CSV table of C-alpha atoms in Angstrom, one decimal:
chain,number,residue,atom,x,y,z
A,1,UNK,CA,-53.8,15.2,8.7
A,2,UNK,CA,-53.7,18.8,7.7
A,3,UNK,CA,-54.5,20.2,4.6
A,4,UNK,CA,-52.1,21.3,1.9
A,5,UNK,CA,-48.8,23.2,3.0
A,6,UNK,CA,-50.2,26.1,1.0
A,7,UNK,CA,-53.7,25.9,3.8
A,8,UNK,CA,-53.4,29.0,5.9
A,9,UNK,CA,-55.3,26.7,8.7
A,10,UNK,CA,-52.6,24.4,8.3
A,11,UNK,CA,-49.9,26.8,8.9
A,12,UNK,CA,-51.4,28.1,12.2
A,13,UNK,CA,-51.8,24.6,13.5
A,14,UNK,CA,-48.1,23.8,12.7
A,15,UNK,CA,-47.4,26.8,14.4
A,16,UNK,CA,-48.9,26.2,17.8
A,17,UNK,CA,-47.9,22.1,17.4
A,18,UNK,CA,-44.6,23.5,18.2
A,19,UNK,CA,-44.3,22.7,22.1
A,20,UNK,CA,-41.7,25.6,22.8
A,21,UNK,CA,-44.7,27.6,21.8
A,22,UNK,CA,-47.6,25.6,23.6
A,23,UNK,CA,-46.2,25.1,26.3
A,24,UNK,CA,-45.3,29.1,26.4
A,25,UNK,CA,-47.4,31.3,28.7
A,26,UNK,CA,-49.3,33.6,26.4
A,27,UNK,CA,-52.3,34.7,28.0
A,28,UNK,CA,-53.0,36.2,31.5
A,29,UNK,CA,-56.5,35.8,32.8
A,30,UNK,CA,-57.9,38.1,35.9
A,31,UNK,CA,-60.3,36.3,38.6
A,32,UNK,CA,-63.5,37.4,39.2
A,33,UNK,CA,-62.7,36.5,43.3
A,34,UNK,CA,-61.4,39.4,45.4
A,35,UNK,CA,-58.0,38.6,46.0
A,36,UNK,CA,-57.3,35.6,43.9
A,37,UNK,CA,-54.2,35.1,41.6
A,38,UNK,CA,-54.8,35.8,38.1
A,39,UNK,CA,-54.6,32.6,35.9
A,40,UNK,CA,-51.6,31.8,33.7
A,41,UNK,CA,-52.3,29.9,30.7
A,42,UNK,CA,-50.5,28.4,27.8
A,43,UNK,CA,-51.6,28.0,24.2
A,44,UNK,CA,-52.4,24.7,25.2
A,45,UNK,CA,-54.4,25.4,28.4
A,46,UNK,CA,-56.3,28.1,26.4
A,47,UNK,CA,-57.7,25.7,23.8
A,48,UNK,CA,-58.5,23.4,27.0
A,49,UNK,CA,-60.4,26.0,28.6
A,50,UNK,CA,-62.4,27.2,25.3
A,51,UNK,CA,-62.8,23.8,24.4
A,52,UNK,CA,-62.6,21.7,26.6
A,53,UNK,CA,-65.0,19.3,28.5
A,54,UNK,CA,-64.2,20.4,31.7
A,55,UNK,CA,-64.1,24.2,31.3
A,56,UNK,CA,-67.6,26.1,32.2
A,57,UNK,CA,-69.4,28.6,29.5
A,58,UNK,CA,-68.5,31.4,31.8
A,59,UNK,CA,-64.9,30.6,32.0
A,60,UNK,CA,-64.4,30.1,28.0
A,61,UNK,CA,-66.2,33.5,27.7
A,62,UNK,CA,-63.9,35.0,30.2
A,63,UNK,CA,-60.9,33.5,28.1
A,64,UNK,CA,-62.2,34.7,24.7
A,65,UNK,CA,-62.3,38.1,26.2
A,66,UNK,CA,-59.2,38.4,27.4
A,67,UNK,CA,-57.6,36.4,24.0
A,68,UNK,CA,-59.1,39.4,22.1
A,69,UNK,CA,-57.7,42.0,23.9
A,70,UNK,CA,-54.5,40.0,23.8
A,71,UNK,CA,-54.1,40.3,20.0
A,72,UNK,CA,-56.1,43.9,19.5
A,73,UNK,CA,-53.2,45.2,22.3
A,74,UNK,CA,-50.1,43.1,20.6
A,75,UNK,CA,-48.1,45.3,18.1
A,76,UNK,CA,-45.2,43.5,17.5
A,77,UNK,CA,-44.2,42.1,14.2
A,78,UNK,CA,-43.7,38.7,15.3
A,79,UNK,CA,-46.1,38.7,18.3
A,80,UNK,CA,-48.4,35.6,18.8
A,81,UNK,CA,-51.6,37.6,20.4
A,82,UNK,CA,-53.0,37.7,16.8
A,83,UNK,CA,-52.3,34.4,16.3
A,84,UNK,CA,-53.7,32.7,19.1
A,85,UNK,CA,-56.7,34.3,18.5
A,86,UNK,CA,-56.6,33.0,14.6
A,87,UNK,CA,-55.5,29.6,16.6
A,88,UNK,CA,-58.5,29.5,18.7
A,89,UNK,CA,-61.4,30.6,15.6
A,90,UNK,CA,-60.1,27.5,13.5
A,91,UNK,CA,-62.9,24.8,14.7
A,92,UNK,CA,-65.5,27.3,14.4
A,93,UNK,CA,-64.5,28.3,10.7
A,94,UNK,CA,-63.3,24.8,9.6
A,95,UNK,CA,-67.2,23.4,9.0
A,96,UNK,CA,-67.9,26.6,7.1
A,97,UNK,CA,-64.8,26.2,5.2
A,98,UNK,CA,-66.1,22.6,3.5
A,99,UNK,CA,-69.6,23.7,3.3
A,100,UNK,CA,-68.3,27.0,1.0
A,101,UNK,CA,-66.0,24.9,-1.2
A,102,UNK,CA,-68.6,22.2,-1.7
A,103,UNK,CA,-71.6,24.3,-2.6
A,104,UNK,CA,-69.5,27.0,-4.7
A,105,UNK,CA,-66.6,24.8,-5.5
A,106,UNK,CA,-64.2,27.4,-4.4
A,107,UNK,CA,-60.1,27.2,-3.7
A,108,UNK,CA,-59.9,25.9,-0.1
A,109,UNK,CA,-56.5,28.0,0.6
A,110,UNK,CA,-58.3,31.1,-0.8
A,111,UNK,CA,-61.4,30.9,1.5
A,112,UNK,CA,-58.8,29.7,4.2
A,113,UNK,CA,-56.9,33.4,3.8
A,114,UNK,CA,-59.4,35.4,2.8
A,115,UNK,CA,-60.8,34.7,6.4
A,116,UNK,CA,-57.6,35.1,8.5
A,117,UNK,CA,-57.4,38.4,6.7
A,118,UNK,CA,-61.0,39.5,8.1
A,119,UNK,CA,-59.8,38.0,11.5
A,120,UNK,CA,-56.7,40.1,11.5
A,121,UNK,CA,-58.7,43.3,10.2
A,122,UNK,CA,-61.3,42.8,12.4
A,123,UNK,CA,-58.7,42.6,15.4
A,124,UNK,CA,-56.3,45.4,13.8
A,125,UNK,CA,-59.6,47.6,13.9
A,126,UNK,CA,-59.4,50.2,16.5
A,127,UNK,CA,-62.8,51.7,16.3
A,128,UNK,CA,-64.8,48.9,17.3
A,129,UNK,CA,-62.4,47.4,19.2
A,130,UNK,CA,-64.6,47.8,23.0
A,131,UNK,CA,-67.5,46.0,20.5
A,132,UNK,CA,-65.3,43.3,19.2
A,133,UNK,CA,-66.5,39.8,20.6
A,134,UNK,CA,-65.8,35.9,19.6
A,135,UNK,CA,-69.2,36.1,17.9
A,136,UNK,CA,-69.0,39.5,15.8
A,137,UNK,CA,-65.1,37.8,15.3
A,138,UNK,CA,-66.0,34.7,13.4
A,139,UNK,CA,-69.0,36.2,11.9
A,140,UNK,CA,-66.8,38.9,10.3
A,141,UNK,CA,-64.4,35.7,8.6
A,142,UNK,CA,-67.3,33.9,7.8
A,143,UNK,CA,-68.8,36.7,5.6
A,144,UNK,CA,-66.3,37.9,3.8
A,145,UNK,CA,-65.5,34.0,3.2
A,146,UNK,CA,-68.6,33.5,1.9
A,147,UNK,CA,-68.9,36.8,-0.3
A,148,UNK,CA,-65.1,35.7,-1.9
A,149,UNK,CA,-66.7,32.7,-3.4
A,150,UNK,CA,-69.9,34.0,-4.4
A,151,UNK,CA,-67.9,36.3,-6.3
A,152,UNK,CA,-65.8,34.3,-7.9
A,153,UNK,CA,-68.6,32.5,-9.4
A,154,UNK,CA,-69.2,35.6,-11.5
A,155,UNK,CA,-66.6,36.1,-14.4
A,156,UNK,CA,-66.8,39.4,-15.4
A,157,UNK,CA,-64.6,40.7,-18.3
A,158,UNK,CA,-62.3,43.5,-17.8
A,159,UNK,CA,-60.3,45.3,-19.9
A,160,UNK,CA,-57.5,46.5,-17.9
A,161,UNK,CA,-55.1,44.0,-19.2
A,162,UNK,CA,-55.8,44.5,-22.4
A,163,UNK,CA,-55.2,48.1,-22.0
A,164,UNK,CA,-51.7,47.6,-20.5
A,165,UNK,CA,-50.9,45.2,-23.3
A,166,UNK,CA,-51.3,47.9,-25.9
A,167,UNK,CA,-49.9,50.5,-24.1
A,168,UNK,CA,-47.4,49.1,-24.2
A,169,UNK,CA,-47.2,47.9,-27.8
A,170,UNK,CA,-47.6,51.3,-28.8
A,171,UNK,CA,-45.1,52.8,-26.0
A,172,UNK,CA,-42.3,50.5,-28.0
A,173,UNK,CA,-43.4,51.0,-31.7
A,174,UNK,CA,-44.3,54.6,-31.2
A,175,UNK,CA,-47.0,53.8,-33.3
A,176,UNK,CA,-50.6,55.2,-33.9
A,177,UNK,CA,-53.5,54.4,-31.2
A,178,UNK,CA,-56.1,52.8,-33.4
A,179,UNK,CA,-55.0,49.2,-35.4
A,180,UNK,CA,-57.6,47.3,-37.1
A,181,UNK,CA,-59.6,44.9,-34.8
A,182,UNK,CA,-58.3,42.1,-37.1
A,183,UNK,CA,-54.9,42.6,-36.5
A,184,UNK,CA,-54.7,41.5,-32.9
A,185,UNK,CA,-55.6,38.1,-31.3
A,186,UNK,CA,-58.0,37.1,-28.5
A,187,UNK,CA,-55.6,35.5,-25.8
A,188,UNK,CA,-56.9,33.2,-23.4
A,189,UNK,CA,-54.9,31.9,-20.0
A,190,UNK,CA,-56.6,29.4,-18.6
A,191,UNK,CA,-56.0,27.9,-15.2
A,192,UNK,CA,-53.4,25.4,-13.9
A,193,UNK,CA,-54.5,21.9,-12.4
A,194,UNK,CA,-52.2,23.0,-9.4
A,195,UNK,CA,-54.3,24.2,-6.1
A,196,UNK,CA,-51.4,27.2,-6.4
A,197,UNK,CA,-51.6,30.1,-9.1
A,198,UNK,CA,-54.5,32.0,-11.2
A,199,UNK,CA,-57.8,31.9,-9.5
A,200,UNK,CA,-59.6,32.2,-12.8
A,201,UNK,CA,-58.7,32.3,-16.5
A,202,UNK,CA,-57.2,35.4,-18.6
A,203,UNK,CA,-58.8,36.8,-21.6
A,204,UNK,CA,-56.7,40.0,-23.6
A,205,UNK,CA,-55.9,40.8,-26.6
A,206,UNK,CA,-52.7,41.4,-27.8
A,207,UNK,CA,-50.9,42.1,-31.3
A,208,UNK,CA,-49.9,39.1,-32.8
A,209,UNK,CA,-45.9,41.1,-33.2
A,210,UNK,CA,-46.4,41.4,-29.6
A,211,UNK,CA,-46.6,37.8,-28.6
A,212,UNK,CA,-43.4,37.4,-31.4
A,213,UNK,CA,-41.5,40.0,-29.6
A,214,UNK,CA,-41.9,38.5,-26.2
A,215,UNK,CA,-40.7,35.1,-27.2
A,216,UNK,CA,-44.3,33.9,-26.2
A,217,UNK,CA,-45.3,30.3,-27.7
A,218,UNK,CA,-49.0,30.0,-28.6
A,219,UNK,CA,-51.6,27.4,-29.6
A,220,UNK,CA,-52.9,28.8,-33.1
A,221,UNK,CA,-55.8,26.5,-32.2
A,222,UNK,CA,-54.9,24.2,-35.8
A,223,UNK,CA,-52.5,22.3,-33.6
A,224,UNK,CA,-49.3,24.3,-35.0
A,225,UNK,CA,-47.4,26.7,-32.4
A,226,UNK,CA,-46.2,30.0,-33.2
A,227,UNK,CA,-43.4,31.6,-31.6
A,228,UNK,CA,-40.3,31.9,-33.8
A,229,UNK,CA,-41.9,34.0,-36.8
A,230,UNK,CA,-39.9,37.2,-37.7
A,231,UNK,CA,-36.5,35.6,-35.6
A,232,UNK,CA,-33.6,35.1,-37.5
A,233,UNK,CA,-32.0,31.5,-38.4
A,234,UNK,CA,-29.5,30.8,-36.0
A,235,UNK,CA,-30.3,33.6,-33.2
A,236,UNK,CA,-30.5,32.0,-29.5
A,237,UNK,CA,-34.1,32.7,-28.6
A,238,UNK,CA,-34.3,35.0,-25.2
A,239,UNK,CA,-35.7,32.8,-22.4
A,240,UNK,CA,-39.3,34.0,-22.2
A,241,UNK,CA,-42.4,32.5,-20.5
A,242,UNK,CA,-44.5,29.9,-22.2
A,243,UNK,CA,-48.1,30.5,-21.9
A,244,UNK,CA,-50.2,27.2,-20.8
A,245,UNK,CA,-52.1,26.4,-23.6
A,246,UNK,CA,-53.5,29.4,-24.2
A,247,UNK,CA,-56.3,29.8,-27.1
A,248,UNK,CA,-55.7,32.3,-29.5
A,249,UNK,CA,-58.0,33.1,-32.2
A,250,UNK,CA,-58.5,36.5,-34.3
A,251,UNK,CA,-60.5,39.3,-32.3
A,252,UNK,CA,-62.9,39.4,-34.8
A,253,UNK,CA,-64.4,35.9,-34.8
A,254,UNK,CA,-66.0,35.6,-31.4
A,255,UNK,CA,-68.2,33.1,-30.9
């Protein structure tokens, strides 16, 4: 069984499970003996000979060599060089995978595509593309893997959001820069239960008119909601998007 639909592993797999594509000849691999016929190989026959019982250590290197200049050399939009070469790093990533998301409790699909991105930017690089090998390849996945998640176990606040927010409070009101700090409201996304969506919770601060204007609902933290104040009786309320039990409280009493 496969992981999620939303596993970037899993996708890749499904892929190559396809036997138009397995069964296709994708990779052409020169002998080392004078006058012998290059070997042909399918997706299937490739994963044989890396892994394999019967495939020697010299063979498989031979493959991996010629799989990476497959993908550095294949262009097209829809080519499958890249991905074979994705196809082929999956059971060397996979153990890494579980031990990241069991020691730092991290998003399996987010490790899973934040190392096919260092695959394919490792492969797309052309400057170290003569020093590109299956090692330096998988090493360069399993780092940046493993420096997403030790990130992520850091929450560090940033007010960018909150910036845009009253930017563009201000932009609509035309009104002055500074309003008093109790005025506005401490907003607090946090994240769904669904494996899909925000990778860690929102914290802004908005004006409360804001939130009123928007057509946002809000838990007032008192078990009330607040979303209709300042509407008139009778208007249809504009569809808007309902915040998931977001905690709002008034900037000024933190703690």
């Amino acid at each position: 069984m496969y992981p999620p639909h939303s596993s970037a592993f899993a996708s890749v797999r499904q892929h190559f499970d396809n036997p138009r594509i397995s069964d296709a000849v994708l990779l052409i691999v020169p002998s080392d003996a004078p006058g012998a016929e290059p070997a042909r190989l399918t997706a299937a026959e490739t994963y044989e000979a890396v892994y394999g019982t019967g495939s020697g250590p010299q063979f498989a290197a031979t493959v991996w060599e010629e799989v990476i200049r497959t993908a550095q050399s294949d262009l097209t939009p829809h080519g499958t060089g890249k991905l074979l070469a994705i196809w082929l790093a999956l059971p060397r990533l996979t153990g890494t995978v579980h031990r990241i998301c069991t020691r730092l409790r991290a998003d399996r699909s987010d490790v899973e595509a934040e190392m096919v991105l260092a695959l394919l930017e490792k492969l797309a690089d052309r400057d170290g593309a003569s020093r590109l090998t299956d090692v330096s390849l998988l090493h360069a996945a399993r780092a940046r893997a493993w420096h997403l998640a030790r990130e992520g176990l850091r929450e560090l606040p940033s007010t960018r959001i909150e910036s845009i927010a009253e930017e563009q409070v201000l932009t609509g009101s035309g009104g002055e820069a500074d309003a008093p700090v109790e005025e506005r409201l401490d907003v607090r996304v946090d994240r769904p239960d669904s494996p899909d969506g925000l990778c860690a919770p929102l914290r802004f601060r908005v004006r409360p008119e804001q939130l009123r204007r928007q057509g946002i609902f809000v838990d007032t933290g008192d078990g009330s909601q607040n979303g209709t104040a300042g509407r008139k009786p009778g208007k249809k309320r504009r569809p808007g998007r309902r915040l998931d039990t977001p905690a709002v409280r008034p900037a000024g009493r933190r703690g």
